[in-house]
């Protein structure tokens, strides 16, 4: 028997043993995960309300940036609706201390979009940063974990140092669109413009609602250096 086959069988055996001792559950429906399932059970994965944009250059997310910064491509993985079972993905990631959910979903999204050429020409992934205070409270930046999953699928590097959030702004959740824009004005800074200069950056966030946060982040980067952008979020809470 070839060594790789033996190692594969051993790792499956190890995993099934781990599953026996520490059962894993689907983050959406709570059913027990089978050996080869990860984060979502097969049924929930098949039912994931995927965002299907016909164009990456002209869609509802790309349009948010028109006239502000040069966005090459924009996409999102699934539609976010409050109270939908799929909203539990974001809850687990943001509020239930489950960063690995972000990594697994980022990998799935990365693999799906890689097949369609979404990442062609992209140089590096920049997750939208949290303030130091917020990151300390949560223990991690959820967008950085999504970015690490995308990196596993694509081999692209992740840069979590060059862009920083200088202001810990209040939550956007209860604000209208205008208030959201005001709330995130001038909250980002670029610590290492030389690392970004001339590159094609993929900005990654967990969810896009009005796009105010990403827009503010992209504008700050665009003022500091000359870059091209693509944008990607795990979830899209917009109307379409
Ligand atoms: Zn499920």
Tab-separated table of N, CA, C and O in Angstrom, residues 87-198:
chain	number	residue	atom	x	y	z
A	87	UNK	N	-27.858	32.696	9.008
A	87	UNK	CA	-27.303	33.812	9.787
A	87	UNK	C	-26.470	33.269	10.950
A	87	UNK	O	-25.623	33.972	11.500
A	88	UNK	N	-26.706	32.011	11.299
A	88	UNK	CA	-25.945	31.407	12.410
A	88	UNK	C	-24.464	31.261	12.071
A	88	UNK	O	-23.632	31.162	12.970
A	89	UNK	N	-24.152	31.226	10.788
A	89	UNK	CA	-22.725	31.171	10.394
A	89	UNK	C	-22.023	32.418	10.927
A	89	UNK	O	-20.960	32.336	11.549
A	90	UNK	N	-22.654	33.575	10.695
A	90	UNK	CA	-22.043	34.826	11.141
A	90	UNK	C	-22.074	34.962	12.658
A	90	UNK	O	-21.141	35.491	13.260
A	91	UNK	N	-23.153	34.493	13.279
A	91	UNK	CA	-23.220	34.554	14.745
A	91	UNK	C	-22.126	33.711	15.391
A	91	UNK	O	-21.475	34.128	16.338
A	92	UNK	N	-21.953	32.504	14.854
A	92	UNK	CA	-20.912	31.619	15.398
A	92	UNK	C	-19.539	32.287	15.252
A	92	UNK	O	-18.721	32.298	16.168
A	93	UNK	N	-19.329	32.880	14.085
A	93	UNK	CA	-18.039	33.491	13.771
A	93	UNK	C	-17.774	34.743	14.616
A	93	UNK	O	-16.668	34.949	15.110
A	94	UNK	N	-18.810	35.561	14.787
A	94	UNK	CA	-18.576	36.857	15.449
A	94	UNK	C	-18.817	36.835	16.950
A	94	UNK	O	-18.166	37.550	17.686
A	95	UNK	N	-19.775	36.046	17.397
A	95	UNK	CA	-20.182	36.170	18.801
A	95	UNK	C	-20.004	34.904	19.629
A	95	UNK	O	-20.166	34.942	20.832
A	96	UNK	N	-19.732	33.793	18.978
A	96	UNK	CA	-19.632	32.544	19.739
A	96	UNK	C	-18.238	31.945	19.732
A	96	UNK	O	-18.072	30.732	19.884
A	97	UNK	N	-17.256	32.802	19.502
A	97	UNK	CA	-15.861	32.366	19.609
A	97	UNK	C	-15.536	31.171	18.707
A	97	UNK	O	-14.918	30.202	19.136
A	98	UNK	N	-15.982	31.252	17.437
A	98	UNK	CA	-15.731	30.147	16.515
A	98	UNK	C	-14.965	30.654	15.283
A	98	UNK	O	-15.486	30.636	14.168
A	99	UNK	N	-13.715	31.121	15.465
A	99	UNK	CA	-12.976	31.644	14.313
A	99	UNK	C	-12.789	30.616	13.201
A	99	UNK	O	-12.712	30.968	12.020
A	100	UNK	N	-12.742	29.329	13.586
A	100	UNK	CA	-12.503	28.289	12.575
A	100	UNK	C	-13.650	28.195	11.565
A	100	UNK	O	-13.458	27.717	10.445
A	101	UNK	N	-14.835	28.696	11.955
A	101	UNK	CA	-15.962	28.744	11.010
A	101	UNK	C	-15.617	29.697	9.864
A	101	UNK	O	-15.901	29.422	8.701
A	102	UNK	N	-14.968	30.814	10.203
A	102	UNK	CA	-14.563	31.774	9.177
A	102	UNK	C	-13.552	31.170	8.220
A	102	UNK	O	-13.635	31.350	7.009
A	103	UNK	N	-12.613	30.429	8.784
A	103	UNK	CA	-11.582	29.819	7.944
A	103	UNK	C	-12.191	28.771	7.001
A	103	UNK	O	-11.883	28.736	5.806
A	104	UNK	N	-13.072	27.935	7.551
A	104	UNK	CA	-13.691	26.885	6.722
A	104	UNK	C	-14.561	27.507	5.628
A	104	UNK	O	-14.506	27.090	4.465
A	105	UNK	N	-15.340	28.537	5.983
A	105	UNK	CA	-16.202	29.174	4.982
A	105	UNK	C	-15.356	29.928	3.954
A	105	UNK	O	-15.677	29.950	2.769
A	106	UNK	N	-14.271	30.559	4.430
A	106	UNK	CA	-13.369	31.270	3.520
A	106	UNK	C	-12.756	30.311	2.503
A	106	UNK	O	-12.626	30.630	1.323
A	107	UNK	N	-12.411	29.109	2.982
A	107	UNK	CA	-11.834	28.111	2.080
A	107	UNK	C	-12.860	27.656	1.036
A	107	UNK	O	-12.547	27.554	-0.148
A	108	UNK	N	-14.089	27.416	1.504
A	108	UNK	CA	-15.146	26.996	0.557
A	108	UNK	C	-15.394	28.071	-0.486
A	108	UNK	O	-15.502	27.792	-1.682
A	109	UNK	N	-15.485	29.333	-0.014
A	109	UNK	CA	-15.718	30.450	-0.927
A	109	UNK	C	-14.535	30.579	-1.896
A	109	UNK	O	-14.727	30.771	-3.098
A	110	UNK	N	-13.317	30.454	-1.353
A	110	UNK	CA	-12.119	30.572	-2.180
A	110	UNK	C	-12.084	29.509	-3.271
A	110	UNK	O	-11.785	29.802	-4.425
A	111	UNK	N	-12.435	28.286	-2.896
A	111	UNK	CA	-12.406	27.208	-3.885
A	111	UNK	C	-13.460	27.427	-4.967
A	111	UNK	O	-13.214	27.228	-6.148
A	112	UNK	N	-14.663	27.859	-4.537
A	112	UNK	CA	-15.741	28.083	-5.507
A	112	UNK	C	-15.379	29.199	-6.485
A	112	UNK	O	-15.595	29.066	-7.695
A	113	UNK	N	-14.800	30.297	-5.988
A	113	UNK	CA	-14.502	31.438	-6.858
A	113	UNK	C	-13.228	31.243	-7.675
A	113	UNK	O	-13.082	31.814	-8.748
A	114	UNK	N	-12.335	30.433	-7.136
A	114	UNK	CA	-11.087	30.166	-7.879
A	114	UNK	C	-11.405	29.477	-9.206
A	114	UNK	O	-10.819	29.796	-10.236
A	115	UNK	N	-12.353	28.575	-9.162
A	115	UNK	CA	-12.738	27.847	-10.383
A	115	UNK	C	-13.253	28.802	-11.457
A	115	UNK	O	-13.229	28.496	-12.627
A	116	UNK	N	-13.749	29.968	-11.011
A	116	UNK	CA	-14.301	30.925	-11.975
A	116	UNK	C	-13.326	32.049	-12.307
A	116	UNK	O	-13.703	33.028	-12.947
A	117	UNK	N	-12.102	31.934	-11.819
A	117	UNK	CA	-11.075	32.922	-12.181
A	117	UNK	C	-11.160	34.230	-11.421
A	117	UNK	O	-10.536	35.224	-11.815
A	118	UNK	N	-11.905	34.244	-10.313
A	118	UNK	CA	-12.097	35.496	-9.578
A	118	UNK	C	-10.784	36.096	-9.074
A	118	UNK	O	-10.649	37.305	-8.957
A	119	UNK	N	-9.814	35.244	-8.740
A	119	UNK	CA	-8.593	35.737	-8.087
A	119	UNK	C	-7.462	36.047	-9.062
A	119	UNK	O	-6.365	36.394	-8.635
A	120	UNK	N	-7.733	35.924	-10.359
A	120	UNK	CA	-6.663	36.145	-11.330
A	120	UNK	C	-6.107	37.565	-11.224
A	120	UNK	O	-6.872	38.530	-11.235
A	121	UNK	N	-4.811	37.665	-11.077
A	121	UNK	CA	-4.156	38.977	-11.017
A	121	UNK	C	-4.097	39.572	-9.624
A	121	UNK	O	-3.424	40.581	-9.408
A	122	UNK	N	-4.815	38.971	-8.652
A	122	UNK	CA	-4.780	39.505	-7.282
A	122	UNK	C	-3.411	39.208	-6.665
A	122	UNK	O	-2.880	38.111	-6.820
A	123	UNK	N	-2.825	40.214	-5.970
A	123	UNK	CA	-1.503	40.026	-5.360
A	123	UNK	C	-1.574	39.627	-3.900
A	123	UNK	O	-0.767	38.851	-3.426
A	124	UNK	N	-2.501	40.243	-3.163
A	124	UNK	CA	-2.574	39.888	-1.745
A	124	UNK	C	-3.938	40.198	-1.153
A	124	UNK	O	-4.705	40.997	-1.704
A	125	UNK	N	-4.226	39.515	-0.048
A	125	UNK	CA	-5.518	39.654	0.619
A	125	UNK	C	-5.342	40.557	1.840
A	125	UNK	O	-4.448	40.327	2.656
A	126	UNK	N	-6.195	41.567	1.947
A	126	UNK	CA	-6.180	42.442	3.123
A	126	UNK	C	-7.544	42.352	3.803
A	126	UNK	O	-8.539	42.851	3.277
A	127	UNK	N	-7.618	41.679	4.965
A	127	UNK	CA	-8.890	41.655	5.680
A	127	UNK	C	-9.164	43.018	6.312
A	127	UNK	O	-8.226	43.673	6.775
A	128	UNK	N	-10.414	43.456	6.313
A	128	UNK	CA	-10.763	44.731	6.958
A	128	UNK	C	-10.415	44.610	8.440
A	128	UNK	O	-10.885	43.698	9.118
A	129	UNK	N	-9.555	45.504	8.954
A	129	UNK	CA	-9.105	45.338	10.345
A	129	UNK	C	-10.148	45.767	11.373
A	129	UNK	O	-11.013	46.592	11.079
A	130	UNK	N	-10.043	45.203	12.555
A	130	UNK	CA	-10.802	45.667	13.720
A	130	UNK	C	-9.906	46.623	14.489
A	130	UNK	O	-8.684	46.622	14.305
A	131	UNK	N	-10.499	47.407	15.376
A	131	UNK	CA	-9.663	48.210	16.278
A	131	UNK	C	-8.972	47.242	17.236
A	131	UNK	O	-9.448	46.121	17.454
A	132	UNK	N	-7.866	47.702	17.822
A	132	UNK	CA	-7.149	46.837	18.772
A	132	UNK	C	-8.046	46.420	19.920
A	132	UNK	O	-8.033	45.283	20.376
A	133	UNK	N	-8.844	47.406	20.387
A	133	UNK	CA	-9.731	47.146	21.531
A	133	UNK	C	-10.740	46.048	21.178
A	133	UNK	O	-10.917	45.085	21.934
A	134	UNK	N	-11.358	46.184	20.002
A	134	UNK	CA	-12.377	45.207	19.598
A	134	UNK	C	-11.751	43.827	19.390
A	134	UNK	O	-12.318	42.801	19.771
A	135	UNK	N	-10.565	43.820	18.784
A	135	UNK	CA	-9.914	42.528	18.531
A	135	UNK	C	-9.532	41.852	19.847
A	135	UNK	O	-9.627	40.631	19.975
A	136	UNK	N	-9.125	42.670	20.821
A	136	UNK	CA	-8.795	42.105	22.126
A	136	UNK	C	-10.047	41.518	22.786
A	136	UNK	O	-10.018	40.439	23.342
A	137	UNK	N	-11.149	42.248	22.667
A	137	UNK	CA	-12.400	41.767	23.282
A	137	UNK	C	-12.848	40.445	22.656
A	137	UNK	O	-13.239	39.510	23.341
A	138	UNK	N	-12.817	40.397	21.318
A	138	UNK	CA	-13.290	39.194	20.623
A	138	UNK	C	-12.244	38.089	20.645
A	138	UNK	O	-12.566	36.909	20.557
A	139	UNK	N	-10.991	38.493	20.720
A	139	UNK	CA	-9.910	37.508	20.727
A	139	UNK	C	-9.340	37.263	19.347
A	139	UNK	O	-8.298	36.620	19.210
A	140	UNK	N	-9.975	37.771	18.318
A	140	UNK	CA	-9.512	37.560	16.938
A	140	UNK	C	-10.283	38.501	16.013
A	140	UNK	O	-11.330	39.037	16.396
A	141	UNK	N	-9.759	38.666	14.813
A	141	UNK	CA	-10.486	39.399	13.774
A	141	UNK	C	-11.131	38.380	12.843
A	141	UNK	O	-10.443	37.640	12.140
A	142	UNK	N	-12.450	38.344	12.828
A	142	UNK	CA	-13.159	37.316	12.039
A	142	UNK	C	-12.828	37.404	10.549
A	142	UNK	O	-12.748	36.381	9.865
A	143	UNK	N	-12.612	38.631	10.044
A	143	UNK	CA	-12.304	38.774	8.612
A	143	UNK	C	-10.924	38.206	8.279
A	143	UNK	O	-10.700	37.692	7.183
A	144	UNK	N	-10.007	38.295	9.256
A	144	UNK	CA	-8.674	37.715	9.035
A	144	UNK	C	-8.772	36.192	8.930
A	144	UNK	O	-8.043	35.565	8.156
A	145	UNK	N	-9.685	35.592	9.678
A	145	UNK	CA	-9.856	34.135	9.585
A	145	UNK	C	-10.488	33.723	8.259
A	145	UNK	O	-10.128	32.694	7.689
A	146	UNK	N	-11.414	34.546	7.772
A	146	UNK	CA	-11.988	34.280	6.446
A	146	UNK	C	-10.860	34.372	5.409
A	146	UNK	O	-10.730	33.526	4.524
A	147	UNK	N	-10.020	35.416	5.562
A	147	UNK	CA	-8.904	35.616	4.631
A	147	UNK	C	-7.949	34.419	4.651
A	147	UNK	O	-7.456	33.983	3.601
A	148	UNK	N	-7.716	33.855	5.832
A	148	UNK	CA	-6.808	32.694	5.915
A	148	UNK	C	-7.401	31.495	5.174
A	148	UNK	O	-6.679	30.714	4.559
A	149	UNK	N	-8.705	31.343	5.241
A	149	UNK	CA	-9.364	30.260	4.491
A	149	UNK	C	-9.215	30.477	2.995
A	149	UNK	O	-8.917	29.537	2.249
A	150	UNK	N	-9.402	31.715	2.542
A	150	UNK	CA	-9.241	32.032	1.110
A	150	UNK	C	-7.801	31.749	0.697
A	150	UNK	O	-7.537	31.205	-0.381
A	151	UNK	N	-6.869	32.108	1.593
A	151	UNK	CA	-5.446	31.881	1.298
A	151	UNK	C	-5.160	30.392	1.132
A	151	UNK	O	-4.367	30.001	0.265
A	152	UNK	N	-5.792	29.561	1.951
A	152	UNK	CA	-5.573	28.112	1.821
A	152	UNK	C	-6.037	27.600	0.461
A	152	UNK	O	-5.444	26.702	-0.117
A	153	UNK	N	-7.131	28.193	-0.033
A	153	UNK	CA	-7.671	27.741	-1.322
A	153	UNK	C	-6.893	28.294	-2.502
A	153	UNK	O	-6.849	27.681	-3.566
A	154	UNK	N	-6.288	29.470	-2.328
A	154	UNK	CA	-5.700	30.161	-3.477
A	154	UNK	C	-4.180	30.259	-3.445
A	154	UNK	O	-3.561	30.541	-4.477
A	155	UNK	N	-3.586	30.121	-2.249
A	155	UNK	CA	-2.141	30.317	-2.124
A	155	UNK	C	-1.743	31.783	-2.052
A	155	UNK	O	-0.553	32.109	-2.014
A	156	UNK	N	-2.720	32.704	-2.022
A	156	UNK	CA	-2.400	34.133	-1.943
A	156	UNK	C	-1.960	34.511	-0.534
A	156	UNK	O	-2.474	33.961	0.441
A	157	UNK	N	-1.032	35.464	-0.397
A	157	UNK	CA	-0.622	35.897	0.943
A	157	UNK	C	-1.684	36.787	1.597
A	157	UNK	O	-2.471	37.436	0.902
A	158	UNK	N	-1.701	36.779	2.931
A	158	UNK	CA	-2.620	37.628	3.703
A	158	UNK	C	-1.796	38.692	4.414
A	158	UNK	O	-0.797	38.375	5.052
A	159	UNK	N	-2.220	39.942	4.317
A	159	UNK	CA	-1.520	41.041	4.984
A	159	UNK	C	-2.442	41.634	6.053
A	159	UNK	O	-3.439	42.281	5.727
A	160	UNK	N	-2.106	41.393	7.324
A	160	UNK	CA	-2.932	41.923	8.418
A	160	UNK	C	-2.244	43.096	9.117
A	160	UNK	O	-2.714	43.555	10.153
A	161	UNK	N	-1.123	43.553	8.558
A	161	UNK	CA	-0.327	44.583	9.232
A	161	UNK	C	-0.406	45.958	8.576
A	161	UNK	O	-0.263	46.973	9.258
A	162	UNK	N	-0.596	45.976	7.265
A	162	UNK	CA	-0.428	47.247	6.547
A	162	UNK	C	-1.569	48.231	6.771
A	162	UNK	O	-1.377	49.437	6.693
A	163	UNK	N	-2.776	47.713	6.993
A	163	UNK	CA	-3.929	48.592	7.213
A	163	UNK	C	-4.397	48.411	8.651
A	163	UNK	O	-4.484	47.283	9.136
A	164	UNK	N	-4.670	49.520	9.323
A	164	UNK	CA	-5.092	49.444	10.732
A	164	UNK	C	-6.382	50.240	10.928
A	164	UNK	O	-6.705	51.127	10.141
A	165	UNK	N	-7.098	49.853	11.969
A	165	UNK	CA	-8.295	50.616	12.335
A	165	UNK	C	-7.915	51.471	13.527
A	165	UNK	O	-7.563	50.943	14.582
A	166	UNK	N	-7.943	52.777	13.329
A	166	UNK	CA	-7.419	53.673	14.363
A	166	UNK	C	-8.486	54.087	15.365
A	166	UNK	O	-8.179	54.552	16.447
A	167	UNK	N	-9.759	53.928	14.978
A	167	UNK	CA	-10.844	54.347	15.859
A	167	UNK	C	-11.764	53.162	16.114
A	167	UNK	O	-12.110	52.421	15.198
A	168	UNK	N	-12.138	52.975	17.383
A	168	UNK	CA	-13.083	51.907	17.710
A	168	UNK	C	-14.486	52.488	17.642
A	168	UNK	O	-15.018	52.998	18.622
A	169	UNK	N	-15.080	52.444	16.450
A	169	UNK	CA	-16.393	53.069	16.277
A	169	UNK	C	-17.508	52.188	16.832
A	169	UNK	O	-17.354	50.966	16.886
A	170	UNK	N	-18.632	52.787	17.219
A	170	UNK	CA	-19.736	51.976	17.719
A	170	UNK	C	-20.282	51.048	16.632
A	170	UNK	O	-20.059	51.286	15.441
A	171	UNK	N	-21.015	50.039	17.043
A	171	UNK	CA	-21.577	49.069	16.104
A	171	UNK	C	-22.460	49.764	15.068
A	171	UNK	O	-23.139	50.743	15.355
A	172	UNK	N	-22.448	49.239	13.855
A	172	UNK	CA	-23.236	49.803	12.767
A	172	UNK	C	-24.674	49.292	12.773
A	172	UNK	O	-25.517	49.816	12.035
A	173	UNK	N	-24.932	48.254	13.578
A	173	UNK	CA	-26.153	47.470	13.420
A	173	UNK	C	-27.434	48.301	13.400
A	173	UNK	O	-28.301	48.079	12.574
A	174	UNK	N	-27.535	49.280	14.318
A	174	UNK	CA	-28.820	49.984	14.431
A	174	UNK	C	-28.853	51.293	13.644
A	174	UNK	O	-29.776	52.074	13.778
A	175	UNK	N	-27.851	51.529	12.800
A	175	UNK	CA	-27.765	52.821	12.115
A	175	UNK	C	-28.324	52.757	10.699
A	175	UNK	O	-28.283	51.714	10.052
A	176	UNK	N	-28.843	53.913	10.230
A	176	UNK	CA	-29.276	53.949	8.833
A	176	UNK	C	-28.049	54.212	7.939
A	176	UNK	O	-26.940	54.399	8.433
A	177	UNK	N	-28.289	54.258	6.626
A	177	UNK	CA	-27.157	54.303	5.700
A	177	UNK	C	-26.286	55.545	5.902
A	177	UNK	O	-25.052	55.466	5.937
A	178	UNK	N	-26.922	56.709	6.073
A	178	UNK	CA	-26.159	57.945	6.247
A	178	UNK	C	-25.354	57.898	7.553
A	178	UNK	O	-24.172	58.252	7.584
A	179	UNK	N	-26.002	57.427	8.621
A	179	UNK	CA	-25.318	57.327	9.921
A	179	UNK	C	-24.143	56.360	9.841
A	179	UNK	O	-23.095	56.581	10.440
A	180	UNK	N	-24.327	55.296	9.080
A	180	UNK	CA	-23.241	54.318	8.923
A	180	UNK	C	-22.022	54.962	8.275
A	180	UNK	O	-20.893	54.747	8.693
A	181	UNK	N	-22.285	55.772	7.259
A	181	UNK	CA	-21.157	56.412	6.565
A	181	UNK	C	-20.413	57.359	7.495
A	181	UNK	O	-19.187	57.402	7.501
A	182	UNK	N	-21.168	58.131	8.278
A	182	UNK	CA	-20.545	59.069	9.224
A	182	UNK	C	-19.756	58.313	10.292
A	182	UNK	O	-18.682	58.711	10.708
A	183	UNK	N	-20.344	57.192	10.724
A	183	UNK	CA	-19.771	56.396	11.808
A	183	UNK	C	-18.398	55.811	11.453
A	183	UNK	O	-17.579	55.562	12.329
A	184	UNK	N	-18.172	55.588	10.175
A	184	UNK	CA	-16.918	54.926	9.766
A	184	UNK	C	-15.948	55.875	9.051
A	184	UNK	O	-14.919	55.455	8.547
A	185	UNK	N	-16.287	57.167	9.025
A	185	UNK	CA	-15.411	58.130	8.353
A	185	UNK	C	-14.070	58.237	9.098
A	185	UNK	O	-14.059	58.378	10.318
A	186	UNK	N	-12.985	58.148	8.365
A	186	UNK	CA	-11.633	58.321	8.936
A	186	UNK	C	-11.313	57.386	10.104
A	186	UNK	O	-10.706	57.803	11.087
A	187	UNK	N	-11.740	56.166	10.034
A	187	UNK	CA	-11.437	55.239	11.135
A	187	UNK	C	-10.267	54.310	10.790
A	187	UNK	O	-9.827	53.531	11.616
A	188	UNK	N	-9.785	54.384	9.531
A	188	UNK	CA	-8.689	53.495	9.124
A	188	UNK	C	-7.410	54.285	8.877
A	188	UNK	O	-7.451	55.496	8.664
A	189	UNK	N	-6.301	53.602	8.912
A	189	UNK	CA	-5.028	54.210	8.573
A	189	UNK	C	-4.167	53.179	7.852
A	189	UNK	O	-4.414	51.971	7.959
A	190	UNK	N	-3.174	53.658	7.085
A	190	UNK	CA	-2.269	52.734	6.394
A	190	UNK	C	-0.901	52.811	7.055
A	190	UNK	O	-0.249	53.858	7.031
A	191	UNK	N	-0.488	51.717	7.676
A	191	UNK	CA	0.782	51.700	8.416
A	191	UNK	C	1.964	51.450	7.489
A	191	UNK	O	3.073	51.906	7.759
A	192	UNK	N	1.746	50.695	6.416
A	192	UNK	CA	2.858	50.352	5.509
A	192	UNK	C	2.431	50.507	4.052
A	192	UNK	O	2.243	49.504	3.342
A	193	UNK	N	2.320	51.770	3.591
A	193	UNK	CA	1.882	51.970	2.192
A	193	UNK	C	2.827	51.323	1.193
A	193	UNK	O	2.397	50.879	0.119
A	194	UNK	N	4.126	51.237	1.539
A	194	UNK	CA	5.110	50.681	0.591
A	194	UNK	C	4.825	49.204	0.286
A	194	UNK	O	5.175	48.710	-0.778
A	195	UNK	N	4.187	48.519	1.215
A	195	UNK	CA	3.880	47.098	0.975
A	195	UNK	C	2.703	46.926	0.012
A	195	UNK	O	2.494	45.856	-0.546
A	196	UNK	N	1.902	47.979	-0.111
A	196	UNK	CA	0.694	47.880	-0.934
A	196	UNK	C	0.849	48.542	-2.297
A	196	UNK	O	0.113	48.220	-3.232
A	197	UNK	N	1.802	49.455	-2.397
A	197	UNK	CA	1.975	50.271	-3.597
A	197	UNK	C	2.034	49.420	-4.875
A	197	UNK	O	2.808	48.469	-4.954
A	198	UNK	N	1.170	49.773	-5.813
A	198	UNK	CA	1.181	49.107	-7.119
A	198	UNK	C	0.550	47.730	-7.145
A	198	UNK	O	0.520	47.084	-8.197
